[in-house]
PDB file of C-alpha atoms and ligand atoms in Angstrom:
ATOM      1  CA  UNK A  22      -1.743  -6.588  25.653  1.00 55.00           C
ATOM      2  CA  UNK A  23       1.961  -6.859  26.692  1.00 56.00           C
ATOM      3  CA  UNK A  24       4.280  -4.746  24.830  1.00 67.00           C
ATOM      4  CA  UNK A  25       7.171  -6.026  23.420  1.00 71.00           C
ATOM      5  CA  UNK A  26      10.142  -3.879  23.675  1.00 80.00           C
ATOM      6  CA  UNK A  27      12.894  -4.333  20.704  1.00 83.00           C
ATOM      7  CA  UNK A  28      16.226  -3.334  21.403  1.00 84.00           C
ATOM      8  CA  UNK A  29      17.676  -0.368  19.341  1.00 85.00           C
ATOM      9  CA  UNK A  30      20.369  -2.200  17.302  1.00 84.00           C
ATOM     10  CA  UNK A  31      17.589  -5.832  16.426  1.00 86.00           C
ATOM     11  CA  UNK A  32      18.204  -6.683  13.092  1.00 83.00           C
ATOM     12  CA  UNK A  33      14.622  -7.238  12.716  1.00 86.00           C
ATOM     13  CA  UNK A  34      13.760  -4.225  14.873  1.00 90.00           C
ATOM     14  CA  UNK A  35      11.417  -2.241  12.291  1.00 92.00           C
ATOM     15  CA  UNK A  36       9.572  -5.571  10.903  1.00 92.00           C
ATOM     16  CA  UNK A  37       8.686  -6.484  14.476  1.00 93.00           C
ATOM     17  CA  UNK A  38       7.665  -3.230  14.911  1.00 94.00           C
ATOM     18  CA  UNK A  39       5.409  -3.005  12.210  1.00 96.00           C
ATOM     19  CA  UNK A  40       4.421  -6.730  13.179  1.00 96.00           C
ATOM     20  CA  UNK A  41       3.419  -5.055  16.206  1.00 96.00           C
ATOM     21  CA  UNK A  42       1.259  -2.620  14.762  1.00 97.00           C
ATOM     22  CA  UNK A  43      -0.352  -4.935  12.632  1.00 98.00           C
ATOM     23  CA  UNK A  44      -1.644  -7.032  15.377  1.00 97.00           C
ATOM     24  CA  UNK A  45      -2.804  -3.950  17.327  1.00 98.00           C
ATOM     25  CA  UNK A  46      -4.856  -3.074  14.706  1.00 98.00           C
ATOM     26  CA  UNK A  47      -6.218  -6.607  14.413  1.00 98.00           C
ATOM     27  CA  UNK A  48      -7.447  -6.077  18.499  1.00 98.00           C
ATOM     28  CA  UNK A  49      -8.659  -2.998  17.392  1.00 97.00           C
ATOM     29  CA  UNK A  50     -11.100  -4.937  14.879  1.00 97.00           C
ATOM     30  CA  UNK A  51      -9.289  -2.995  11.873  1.00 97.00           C
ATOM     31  CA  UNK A  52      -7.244  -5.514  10.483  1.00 97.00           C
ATOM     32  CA  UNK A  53      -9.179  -8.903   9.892  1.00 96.00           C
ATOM     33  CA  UNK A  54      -7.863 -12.212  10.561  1.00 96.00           C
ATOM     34  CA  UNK A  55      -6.977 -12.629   6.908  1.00 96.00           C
ATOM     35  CA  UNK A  56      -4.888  -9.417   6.881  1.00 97.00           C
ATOM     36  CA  UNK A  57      -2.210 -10.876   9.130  1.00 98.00           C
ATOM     37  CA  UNK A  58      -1.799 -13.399   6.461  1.00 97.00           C
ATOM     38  CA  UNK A  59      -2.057 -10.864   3.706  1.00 97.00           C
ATOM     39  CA  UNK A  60       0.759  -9.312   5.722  1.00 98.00           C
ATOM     40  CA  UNK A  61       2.854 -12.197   6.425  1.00 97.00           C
ATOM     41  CA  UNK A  62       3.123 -12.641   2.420  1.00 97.00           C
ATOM     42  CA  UNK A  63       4.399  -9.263   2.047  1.00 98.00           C
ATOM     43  CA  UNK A  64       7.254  -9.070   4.268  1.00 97.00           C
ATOM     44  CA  UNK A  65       8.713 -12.105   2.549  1.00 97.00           C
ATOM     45  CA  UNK A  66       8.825 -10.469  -0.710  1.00 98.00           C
ATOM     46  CA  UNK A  67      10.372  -7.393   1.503  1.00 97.00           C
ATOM     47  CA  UNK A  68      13.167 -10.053   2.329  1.00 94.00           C
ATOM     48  CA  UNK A  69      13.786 -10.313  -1.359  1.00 96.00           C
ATOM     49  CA  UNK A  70      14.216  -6.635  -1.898  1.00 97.00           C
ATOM     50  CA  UNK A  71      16.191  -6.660   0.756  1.00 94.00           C
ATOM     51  CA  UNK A  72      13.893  -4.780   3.357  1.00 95.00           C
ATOM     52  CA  UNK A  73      14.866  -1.035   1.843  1.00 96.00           C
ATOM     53  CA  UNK A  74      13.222   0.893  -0.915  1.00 98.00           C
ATOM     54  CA  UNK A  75      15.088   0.759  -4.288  1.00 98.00           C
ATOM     55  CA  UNK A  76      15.683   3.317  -7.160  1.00 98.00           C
ATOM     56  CA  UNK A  77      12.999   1.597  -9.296  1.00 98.00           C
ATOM     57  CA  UNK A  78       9.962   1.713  -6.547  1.00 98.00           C
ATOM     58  CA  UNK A  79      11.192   5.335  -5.982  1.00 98.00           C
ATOM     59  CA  UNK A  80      10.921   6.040  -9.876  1.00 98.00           C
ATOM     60  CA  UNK A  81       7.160   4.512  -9.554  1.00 98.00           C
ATOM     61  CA  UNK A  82       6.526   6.731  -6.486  1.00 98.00           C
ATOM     62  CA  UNK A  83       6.930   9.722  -8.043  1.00 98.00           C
ATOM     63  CA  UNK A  84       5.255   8.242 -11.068  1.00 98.00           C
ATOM     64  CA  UNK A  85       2.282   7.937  -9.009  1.00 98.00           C
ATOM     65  CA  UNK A  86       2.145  10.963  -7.518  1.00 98.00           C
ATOM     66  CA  UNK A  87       2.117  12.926 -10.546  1.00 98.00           C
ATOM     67  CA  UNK A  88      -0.917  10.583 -11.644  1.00 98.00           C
ATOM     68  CA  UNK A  89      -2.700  11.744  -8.627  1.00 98.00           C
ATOM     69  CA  UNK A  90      -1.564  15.441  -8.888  1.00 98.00           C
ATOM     70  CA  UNK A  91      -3.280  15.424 -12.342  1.00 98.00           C
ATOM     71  CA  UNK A  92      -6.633  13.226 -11.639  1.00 98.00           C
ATOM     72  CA  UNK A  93      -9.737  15.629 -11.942  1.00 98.00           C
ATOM     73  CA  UNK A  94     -10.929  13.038  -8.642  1.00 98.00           C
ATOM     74  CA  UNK A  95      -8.357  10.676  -7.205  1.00 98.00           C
ATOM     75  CA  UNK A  96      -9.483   8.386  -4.442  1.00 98.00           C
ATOM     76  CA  UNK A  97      -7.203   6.476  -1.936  1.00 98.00           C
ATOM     77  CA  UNK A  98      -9.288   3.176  -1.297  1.00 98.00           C
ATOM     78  CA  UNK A  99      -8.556   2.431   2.706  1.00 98.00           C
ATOM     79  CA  UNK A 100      -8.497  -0.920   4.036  1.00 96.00           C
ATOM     80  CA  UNK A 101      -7.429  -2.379   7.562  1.00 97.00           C
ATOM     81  CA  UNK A 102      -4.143  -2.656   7.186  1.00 98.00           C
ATOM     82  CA  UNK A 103      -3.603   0.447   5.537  1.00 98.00           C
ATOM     83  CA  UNK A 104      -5.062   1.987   8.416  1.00 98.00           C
ATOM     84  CA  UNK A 105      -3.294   0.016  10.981  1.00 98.00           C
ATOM     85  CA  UNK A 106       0.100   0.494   8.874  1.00 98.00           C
ATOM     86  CA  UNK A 107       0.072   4.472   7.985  1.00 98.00           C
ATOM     87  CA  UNK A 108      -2.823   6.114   8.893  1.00 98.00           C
ATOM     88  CA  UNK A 109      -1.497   9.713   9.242  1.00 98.00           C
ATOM     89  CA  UNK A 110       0.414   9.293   6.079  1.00 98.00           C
ATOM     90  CA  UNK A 111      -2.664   8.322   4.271  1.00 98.00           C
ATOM     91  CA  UNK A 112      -4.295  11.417   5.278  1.00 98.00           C
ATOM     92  CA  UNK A 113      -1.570  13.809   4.438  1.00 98.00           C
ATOM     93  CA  UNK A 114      -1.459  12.042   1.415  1.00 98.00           C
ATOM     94  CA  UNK A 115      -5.246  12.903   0.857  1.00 98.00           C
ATOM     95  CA  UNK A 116      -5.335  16.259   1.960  1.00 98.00           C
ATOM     96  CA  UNK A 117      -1.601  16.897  -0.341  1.00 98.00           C
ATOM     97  CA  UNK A 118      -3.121  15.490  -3.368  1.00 98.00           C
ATOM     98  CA  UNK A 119      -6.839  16.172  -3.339  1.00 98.00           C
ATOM     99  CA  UNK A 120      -7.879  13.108  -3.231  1.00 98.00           C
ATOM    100  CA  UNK A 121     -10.641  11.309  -1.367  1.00 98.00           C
ATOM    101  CA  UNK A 122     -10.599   8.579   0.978  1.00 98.00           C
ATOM    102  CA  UNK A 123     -12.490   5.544   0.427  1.00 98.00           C
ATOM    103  CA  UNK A 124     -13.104   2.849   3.460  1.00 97.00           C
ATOM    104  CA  UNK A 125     -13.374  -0.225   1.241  1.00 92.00           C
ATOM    105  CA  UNK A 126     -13.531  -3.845   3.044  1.00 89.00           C
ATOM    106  CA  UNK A 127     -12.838  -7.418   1.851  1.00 83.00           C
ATOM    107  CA  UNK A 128     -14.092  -8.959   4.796  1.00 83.00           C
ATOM    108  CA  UNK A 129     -16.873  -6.154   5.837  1.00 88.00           C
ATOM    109  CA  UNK A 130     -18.225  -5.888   9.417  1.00 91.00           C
ATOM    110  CA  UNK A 131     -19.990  -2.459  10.894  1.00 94.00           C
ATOM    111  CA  UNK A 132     -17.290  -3.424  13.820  1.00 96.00           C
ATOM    112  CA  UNK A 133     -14.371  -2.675  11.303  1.00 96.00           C
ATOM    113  CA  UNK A 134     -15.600   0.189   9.952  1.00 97.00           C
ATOM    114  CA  UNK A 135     -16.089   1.734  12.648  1.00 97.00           C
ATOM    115  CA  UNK A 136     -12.724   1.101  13.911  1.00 98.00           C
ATOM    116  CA  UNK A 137     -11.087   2.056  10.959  1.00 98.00           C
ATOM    117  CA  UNK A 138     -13.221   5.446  10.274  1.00 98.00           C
ATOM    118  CA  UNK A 139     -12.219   6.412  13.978  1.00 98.00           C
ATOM    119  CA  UNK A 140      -8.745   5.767  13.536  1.00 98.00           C
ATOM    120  CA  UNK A 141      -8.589   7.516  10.174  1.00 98.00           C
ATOM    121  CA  UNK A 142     -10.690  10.738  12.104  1.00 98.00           C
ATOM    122  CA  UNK A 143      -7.811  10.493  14.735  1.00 98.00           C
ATOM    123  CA  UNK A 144      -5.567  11.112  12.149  1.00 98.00           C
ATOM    124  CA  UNK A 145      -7.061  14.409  10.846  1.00 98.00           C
ATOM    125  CA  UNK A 146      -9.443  12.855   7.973  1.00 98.00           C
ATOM    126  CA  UNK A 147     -12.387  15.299   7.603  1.00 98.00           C
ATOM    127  CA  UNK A 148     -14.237  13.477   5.397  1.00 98.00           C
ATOM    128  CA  UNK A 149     -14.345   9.674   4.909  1.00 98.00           C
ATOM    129  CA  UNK A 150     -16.395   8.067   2.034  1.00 98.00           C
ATOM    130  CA  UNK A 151     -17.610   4.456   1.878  1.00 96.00           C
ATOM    131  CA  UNK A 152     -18.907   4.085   4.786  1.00 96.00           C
ATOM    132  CA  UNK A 153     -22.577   2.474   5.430  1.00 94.00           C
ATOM    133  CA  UNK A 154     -24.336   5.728   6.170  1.00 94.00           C
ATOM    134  CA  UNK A 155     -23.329   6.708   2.440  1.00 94.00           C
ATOM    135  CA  UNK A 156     -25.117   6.143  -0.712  1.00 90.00           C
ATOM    136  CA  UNK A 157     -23.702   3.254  -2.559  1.00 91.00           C
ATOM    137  CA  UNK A 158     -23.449   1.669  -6.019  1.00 91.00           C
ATOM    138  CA  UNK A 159     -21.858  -1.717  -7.120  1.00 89.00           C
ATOM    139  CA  UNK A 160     -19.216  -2.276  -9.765  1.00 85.00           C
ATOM    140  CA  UNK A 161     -20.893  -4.886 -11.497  1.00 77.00           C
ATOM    141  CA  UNK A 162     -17.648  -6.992 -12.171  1.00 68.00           C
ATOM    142  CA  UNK A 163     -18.121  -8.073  -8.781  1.00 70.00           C
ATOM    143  CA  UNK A 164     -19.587 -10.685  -6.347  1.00 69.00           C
ATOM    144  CA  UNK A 165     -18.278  -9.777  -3.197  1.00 66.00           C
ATOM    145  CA  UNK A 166     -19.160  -6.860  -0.320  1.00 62.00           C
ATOM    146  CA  UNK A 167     -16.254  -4.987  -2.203  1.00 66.00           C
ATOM    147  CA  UNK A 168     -18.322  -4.205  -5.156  1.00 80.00           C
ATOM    148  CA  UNK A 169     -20.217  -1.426  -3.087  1.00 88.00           C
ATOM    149  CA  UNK A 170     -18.759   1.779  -4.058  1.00 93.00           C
ATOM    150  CA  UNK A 171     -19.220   5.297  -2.876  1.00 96.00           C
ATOM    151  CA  UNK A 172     -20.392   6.879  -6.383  1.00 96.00           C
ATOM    152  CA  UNK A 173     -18.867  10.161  -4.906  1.00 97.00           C
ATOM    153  CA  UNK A 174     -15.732   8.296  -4.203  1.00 98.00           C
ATOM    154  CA  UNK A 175     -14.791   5.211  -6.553  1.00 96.00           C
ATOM    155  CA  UNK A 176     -17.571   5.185  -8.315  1.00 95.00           C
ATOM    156  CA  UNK A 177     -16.779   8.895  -9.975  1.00 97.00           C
ATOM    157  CA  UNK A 178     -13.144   8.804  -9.378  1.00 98.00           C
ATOM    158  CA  UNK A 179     -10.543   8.827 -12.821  1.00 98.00           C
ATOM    159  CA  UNK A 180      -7.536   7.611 -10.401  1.00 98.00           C
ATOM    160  CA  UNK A 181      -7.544   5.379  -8.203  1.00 98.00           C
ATOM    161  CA  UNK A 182      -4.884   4.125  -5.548  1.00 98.00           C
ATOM    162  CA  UNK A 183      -5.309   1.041  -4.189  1.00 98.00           C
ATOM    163  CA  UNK A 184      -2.524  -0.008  -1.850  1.00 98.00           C
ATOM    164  CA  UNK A 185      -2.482  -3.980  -0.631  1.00 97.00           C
ATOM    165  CA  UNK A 186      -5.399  -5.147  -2.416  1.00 94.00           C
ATOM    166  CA  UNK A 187      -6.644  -7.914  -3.868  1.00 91.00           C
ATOM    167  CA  UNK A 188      -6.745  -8.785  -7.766  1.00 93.00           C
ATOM    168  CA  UNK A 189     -10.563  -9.404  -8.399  1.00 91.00           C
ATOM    169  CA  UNK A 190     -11.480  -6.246  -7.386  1.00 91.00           C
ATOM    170  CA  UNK A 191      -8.489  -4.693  -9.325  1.00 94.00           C
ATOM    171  CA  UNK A 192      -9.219  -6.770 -12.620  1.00 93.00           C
ATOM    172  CA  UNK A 193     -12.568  -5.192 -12.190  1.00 92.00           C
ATOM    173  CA  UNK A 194     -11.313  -1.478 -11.598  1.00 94.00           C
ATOM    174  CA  UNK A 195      -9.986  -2.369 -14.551  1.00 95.00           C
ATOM    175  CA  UNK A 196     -12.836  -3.374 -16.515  1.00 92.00           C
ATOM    176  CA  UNK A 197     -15.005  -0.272 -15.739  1.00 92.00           C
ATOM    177  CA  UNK A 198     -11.987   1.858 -17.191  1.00 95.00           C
ATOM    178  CA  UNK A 199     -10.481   3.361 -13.925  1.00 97.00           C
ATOM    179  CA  UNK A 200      -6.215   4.140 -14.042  1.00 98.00           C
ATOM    180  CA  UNK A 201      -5.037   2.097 -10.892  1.00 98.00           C
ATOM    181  CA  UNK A 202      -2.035   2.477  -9.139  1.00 98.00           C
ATOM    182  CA  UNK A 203      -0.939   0.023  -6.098  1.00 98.00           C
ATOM    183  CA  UNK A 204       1.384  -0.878  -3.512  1.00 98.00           C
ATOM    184  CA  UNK A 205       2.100  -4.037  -3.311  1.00 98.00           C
ATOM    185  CA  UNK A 206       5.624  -6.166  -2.319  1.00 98.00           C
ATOM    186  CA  UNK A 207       5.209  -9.210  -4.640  1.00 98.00           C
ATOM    187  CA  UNK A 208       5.562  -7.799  -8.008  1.00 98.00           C
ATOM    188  CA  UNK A 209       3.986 -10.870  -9.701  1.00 98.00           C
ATOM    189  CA  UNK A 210       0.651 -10.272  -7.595  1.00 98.00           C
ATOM    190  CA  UNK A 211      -2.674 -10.023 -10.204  1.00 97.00           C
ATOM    191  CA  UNK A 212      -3.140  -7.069  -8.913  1.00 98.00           C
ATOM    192  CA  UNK A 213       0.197  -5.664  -9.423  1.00 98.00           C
ATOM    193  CA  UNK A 214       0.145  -7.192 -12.988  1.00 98.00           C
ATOM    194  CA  UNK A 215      -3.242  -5.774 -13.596  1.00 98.00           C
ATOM    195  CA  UNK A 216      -2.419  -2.348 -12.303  1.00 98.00           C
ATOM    196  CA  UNK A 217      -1.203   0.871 -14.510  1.00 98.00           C
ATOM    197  CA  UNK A 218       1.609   1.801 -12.086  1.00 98.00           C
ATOM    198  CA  UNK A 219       2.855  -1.109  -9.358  1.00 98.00           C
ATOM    199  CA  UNK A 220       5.104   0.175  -6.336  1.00 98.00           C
ATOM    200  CA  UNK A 221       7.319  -2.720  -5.541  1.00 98.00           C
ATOM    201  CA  UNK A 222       7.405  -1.580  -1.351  1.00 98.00           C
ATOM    202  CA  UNK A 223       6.458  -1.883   1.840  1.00 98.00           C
ATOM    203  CA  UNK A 224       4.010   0.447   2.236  1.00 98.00           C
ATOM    204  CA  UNK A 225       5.069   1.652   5.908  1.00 98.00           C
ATOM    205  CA  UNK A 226       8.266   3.103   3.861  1.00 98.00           C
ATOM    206  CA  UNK A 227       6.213   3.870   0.601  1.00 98.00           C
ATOM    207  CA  UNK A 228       3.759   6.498   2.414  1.00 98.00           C
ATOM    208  CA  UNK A 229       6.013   8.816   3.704  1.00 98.00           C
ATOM    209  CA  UNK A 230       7.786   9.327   0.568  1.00 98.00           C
ATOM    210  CA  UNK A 231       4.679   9.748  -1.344  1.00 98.00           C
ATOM    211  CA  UNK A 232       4.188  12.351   1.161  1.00 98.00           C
ATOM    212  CA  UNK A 233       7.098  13.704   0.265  1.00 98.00           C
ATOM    213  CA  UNK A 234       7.091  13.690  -3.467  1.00 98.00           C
ATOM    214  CA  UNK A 235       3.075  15.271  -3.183  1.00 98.00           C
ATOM    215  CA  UNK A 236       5.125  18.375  -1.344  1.00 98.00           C
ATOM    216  CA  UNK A 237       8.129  18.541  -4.108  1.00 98.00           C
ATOM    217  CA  UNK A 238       6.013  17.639  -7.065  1.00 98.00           C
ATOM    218  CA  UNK A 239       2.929  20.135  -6.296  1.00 93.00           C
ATOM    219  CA  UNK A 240       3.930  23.357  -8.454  1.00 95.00           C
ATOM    220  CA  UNK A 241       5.049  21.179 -11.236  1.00 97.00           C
ATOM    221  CA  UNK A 242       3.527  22.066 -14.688  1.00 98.00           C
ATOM    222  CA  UNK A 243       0.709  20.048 -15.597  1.00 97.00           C
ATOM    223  CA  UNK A 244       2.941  19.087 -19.018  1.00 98.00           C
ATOM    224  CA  UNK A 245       5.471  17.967 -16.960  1.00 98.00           C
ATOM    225  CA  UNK A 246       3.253  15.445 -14.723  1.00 98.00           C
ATOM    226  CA  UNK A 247       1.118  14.360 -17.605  1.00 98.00           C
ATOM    227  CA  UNK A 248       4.507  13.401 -19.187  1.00 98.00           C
ATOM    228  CA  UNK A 249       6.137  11.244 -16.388  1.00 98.00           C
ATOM    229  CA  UNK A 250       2.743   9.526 -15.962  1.00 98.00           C
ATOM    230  CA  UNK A 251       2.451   8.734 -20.121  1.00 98.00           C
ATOM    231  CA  UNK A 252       5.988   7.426 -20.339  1.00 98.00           C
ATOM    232  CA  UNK A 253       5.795   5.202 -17.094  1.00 98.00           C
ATOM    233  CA  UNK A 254       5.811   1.333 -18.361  1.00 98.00           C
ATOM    234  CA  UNK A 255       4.530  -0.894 -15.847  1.00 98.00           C
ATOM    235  CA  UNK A 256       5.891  -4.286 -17.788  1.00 98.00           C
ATOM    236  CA  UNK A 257       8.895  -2.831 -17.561  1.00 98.00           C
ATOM    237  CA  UNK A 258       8.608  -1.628 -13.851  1.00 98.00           C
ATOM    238  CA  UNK A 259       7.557  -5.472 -12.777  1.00 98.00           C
ATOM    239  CA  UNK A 260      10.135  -6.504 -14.753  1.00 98.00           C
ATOM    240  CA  UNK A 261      13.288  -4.374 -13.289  1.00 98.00           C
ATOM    241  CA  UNK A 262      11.488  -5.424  -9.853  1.00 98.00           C
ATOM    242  CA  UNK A 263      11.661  -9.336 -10.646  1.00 98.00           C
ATOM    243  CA  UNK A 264      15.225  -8.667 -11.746  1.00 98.00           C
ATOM    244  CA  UNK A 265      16.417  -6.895  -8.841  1.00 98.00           C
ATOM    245  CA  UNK A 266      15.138 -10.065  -6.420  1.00 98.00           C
ATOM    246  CA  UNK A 267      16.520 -12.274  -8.617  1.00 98.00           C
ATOM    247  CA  UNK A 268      20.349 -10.491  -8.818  1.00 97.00           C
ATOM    248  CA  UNK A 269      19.993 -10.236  -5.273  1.00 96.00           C
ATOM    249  CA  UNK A 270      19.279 -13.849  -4.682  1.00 96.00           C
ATOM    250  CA  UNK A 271      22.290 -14.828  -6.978  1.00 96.00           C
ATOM    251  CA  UNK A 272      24.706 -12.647  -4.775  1.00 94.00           C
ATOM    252  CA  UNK A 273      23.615 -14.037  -1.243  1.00 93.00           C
ATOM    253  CA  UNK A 274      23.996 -17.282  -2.803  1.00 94.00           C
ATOM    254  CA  UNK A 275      27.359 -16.481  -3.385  1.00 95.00           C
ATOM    255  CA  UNK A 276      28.044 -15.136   0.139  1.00 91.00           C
ATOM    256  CA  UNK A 277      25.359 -16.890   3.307  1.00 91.00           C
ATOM    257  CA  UNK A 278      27.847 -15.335   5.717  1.00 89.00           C
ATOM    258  CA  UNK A 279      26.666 -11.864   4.805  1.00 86.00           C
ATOM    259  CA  UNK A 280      23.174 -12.734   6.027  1.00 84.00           C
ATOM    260  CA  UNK A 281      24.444 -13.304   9.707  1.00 85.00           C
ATOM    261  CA  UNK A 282      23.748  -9.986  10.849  1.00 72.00           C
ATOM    262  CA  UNK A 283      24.502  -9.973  15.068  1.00 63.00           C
ATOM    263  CA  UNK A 284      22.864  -8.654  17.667  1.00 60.00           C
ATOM    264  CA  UNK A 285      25.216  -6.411  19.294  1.00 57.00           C
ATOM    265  CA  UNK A 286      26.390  -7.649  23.000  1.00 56.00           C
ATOM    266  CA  UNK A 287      23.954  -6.461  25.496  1.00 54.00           C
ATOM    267  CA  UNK A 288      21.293  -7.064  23.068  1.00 48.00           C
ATOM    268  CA  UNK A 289      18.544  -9.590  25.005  1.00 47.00           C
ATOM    269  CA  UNK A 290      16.365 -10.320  22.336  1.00 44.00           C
TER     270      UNK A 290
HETATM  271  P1  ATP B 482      -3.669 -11.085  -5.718  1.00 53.40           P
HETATM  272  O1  ATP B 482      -5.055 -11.235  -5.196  1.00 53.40           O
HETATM  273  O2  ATP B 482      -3.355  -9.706  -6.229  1.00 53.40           O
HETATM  274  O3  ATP B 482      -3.237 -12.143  -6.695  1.00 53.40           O
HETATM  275  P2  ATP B 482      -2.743 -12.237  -3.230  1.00 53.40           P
HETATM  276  O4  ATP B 482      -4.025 -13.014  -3.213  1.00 53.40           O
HETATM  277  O5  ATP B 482      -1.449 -12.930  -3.173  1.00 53.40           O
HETATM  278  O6  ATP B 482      -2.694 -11.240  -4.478  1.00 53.40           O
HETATM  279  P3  ATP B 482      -3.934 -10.479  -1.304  1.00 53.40           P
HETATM  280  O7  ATP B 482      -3.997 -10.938   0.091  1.00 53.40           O
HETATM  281  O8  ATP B 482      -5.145 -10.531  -2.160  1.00 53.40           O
HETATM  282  O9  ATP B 482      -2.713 -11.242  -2.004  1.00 53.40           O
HETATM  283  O10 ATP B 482      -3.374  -8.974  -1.364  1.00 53.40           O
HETATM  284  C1  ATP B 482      -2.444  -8.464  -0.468  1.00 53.40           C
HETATM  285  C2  ATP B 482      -1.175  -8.069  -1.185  1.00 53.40           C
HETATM  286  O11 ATP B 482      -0.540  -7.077  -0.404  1.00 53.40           O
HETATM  287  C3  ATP B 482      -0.157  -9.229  -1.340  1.00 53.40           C
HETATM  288  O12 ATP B 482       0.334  -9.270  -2.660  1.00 53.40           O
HETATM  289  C4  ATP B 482       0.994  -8.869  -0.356  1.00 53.40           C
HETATM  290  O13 ATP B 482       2.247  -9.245  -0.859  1.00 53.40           O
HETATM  291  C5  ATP B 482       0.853  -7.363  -0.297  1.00 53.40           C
HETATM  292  N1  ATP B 482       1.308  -6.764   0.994  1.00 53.40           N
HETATM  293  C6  ATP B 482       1.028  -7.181   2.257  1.00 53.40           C
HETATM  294  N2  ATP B 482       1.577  -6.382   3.181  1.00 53.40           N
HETATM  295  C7  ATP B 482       2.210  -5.395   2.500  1.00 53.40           C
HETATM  296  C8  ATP B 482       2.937  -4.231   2.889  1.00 53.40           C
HETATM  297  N3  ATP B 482       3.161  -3.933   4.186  1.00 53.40           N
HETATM  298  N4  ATP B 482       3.413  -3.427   1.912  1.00 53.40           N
HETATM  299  C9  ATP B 482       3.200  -3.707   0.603  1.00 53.40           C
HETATM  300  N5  ATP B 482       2.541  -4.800   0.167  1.00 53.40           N
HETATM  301  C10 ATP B 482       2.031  -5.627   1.085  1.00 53.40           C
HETATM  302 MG1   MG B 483      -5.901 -12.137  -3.528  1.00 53.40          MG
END
């Protein structure tokens, strides 16, 4: 595959970018057709955000990571393109916070699963649950392939983060009493509705500050965590998000010329 090259000072240089990466990852058979789309809705809620991560996600973040500092058996649920996305992050994210990682699949093939457990092993993972060689059991809630669990994984697991997923299978992780946290750009998403803590953020930013809050927040006291993660009000979360897109939206109405950004002369794309 050609390789497009994106000049330094692109105004759309890191969404091409990560473009790019998500379409490697589909010719690597880890991202599935209907991921591109999945993707494609996301970056135009990261238009309304305005493409950078904002004091509320940040507050969720953090939120987050103190959930999974405190689970007795977190589990990071992996899907394509998670793994195409951030797949060292998500590992240092595992190994930071204890918790497990899950390959889960929408649209399962061996093919994919395979592709994504190598890519995850490239990326340090020593263990990977969910996988077909694994005992499994079904969350009952469920029709689809996604209902097989790993009952060491999130079958057993108190906390669950589930970045980029879809809201059946978070209504049910839901149902069968499991605390869910998610990434996910459009704030009014079932699953971010249905979810205990929402991160309103592109995940390719999202990761590496998780990363970073799992190093600051890991000799916190327990009381401290348990307290951030108690007080944390999703409604209200959702709600700041929706309000933030919508204030934003009212002041580029009042000013289109700010959204002609130039390419710099020299600049050939
Ligand atoms: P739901 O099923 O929750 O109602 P949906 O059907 O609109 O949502 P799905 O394709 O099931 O969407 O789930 C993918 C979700 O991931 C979408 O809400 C999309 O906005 C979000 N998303 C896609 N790419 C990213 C990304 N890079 N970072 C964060 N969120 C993303
Ligand atoms: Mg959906």
């Amino acid at each position: 595959m050609v390789k497009i090259e994106i000049p330094e000072d692109h105004p759309r240089k890191v969404s091409l970018e990560t473009r790019e990466k998500i379409i490697e990852g589909h010719t690597r058979h880890e991202v599935a057709t209907a991921g591109l789309l999945a993707h494609g809705r996301g970056e135009a809620f990261d238009y309304l955000i305005g493409e950078k991560t904002n004091d509320i996600a940040k507050h969720a973040i953090k939120v987050a990571v103190a959930a999974m500092l405190t689970a007795h058996h977190p589990v990071i649920s992996v899907n394509g393109n998670v793994c195409a996305l951030v797949p060292a992050e998500t590992v240092t994210l595992s190994e930071l916070t204890g918790a497990a990682l899950e390959i889960n699949l929408f649209y399962y093939r061996k093919e994919r699963e395979d592709a994504i457990l190598g890519a995850l092993k490239s990326a340090g993972a020593k263990e990977v649950l969910g996988t077909h060689d694994r005992p499994s059991e079904t969350i009952p809630e469920l029709s689809s392939n996604r209902r097989k669990v790993d009952p060491d994984g999130i079958g057993s697991a108190d906390v669950i983060l589930v970045p980029l997923e879809d809201g059946d299978r978070t209504e049910a992780l839901k149902t069968i009493g499991k605390f869910v946290i998610t990434i996910d750009l459009n704030p009014m998403s079932r699953t971010a509705v249905y979810s205990d803590i929402t991160i309103v953020d592109n995940i390719i930013r999202c990761l590496p500050l998780m990363v970073e809050y799992a190093r600051e927040l890991k000799d916190t006291p327990l009381d401290e965590l348990l307290k951030m993660v108690e007080t944390f009000d999703n409604e209200k979360n959702l709600a700041d998000s929706i309000k933030l897109m919508r204030t934003r939206l009212g002041d580029l109405s009042k000013n289109i010329g700010s959204l002609r950004q130039k390419i710099q002369p020299g600049a050939n794309a």
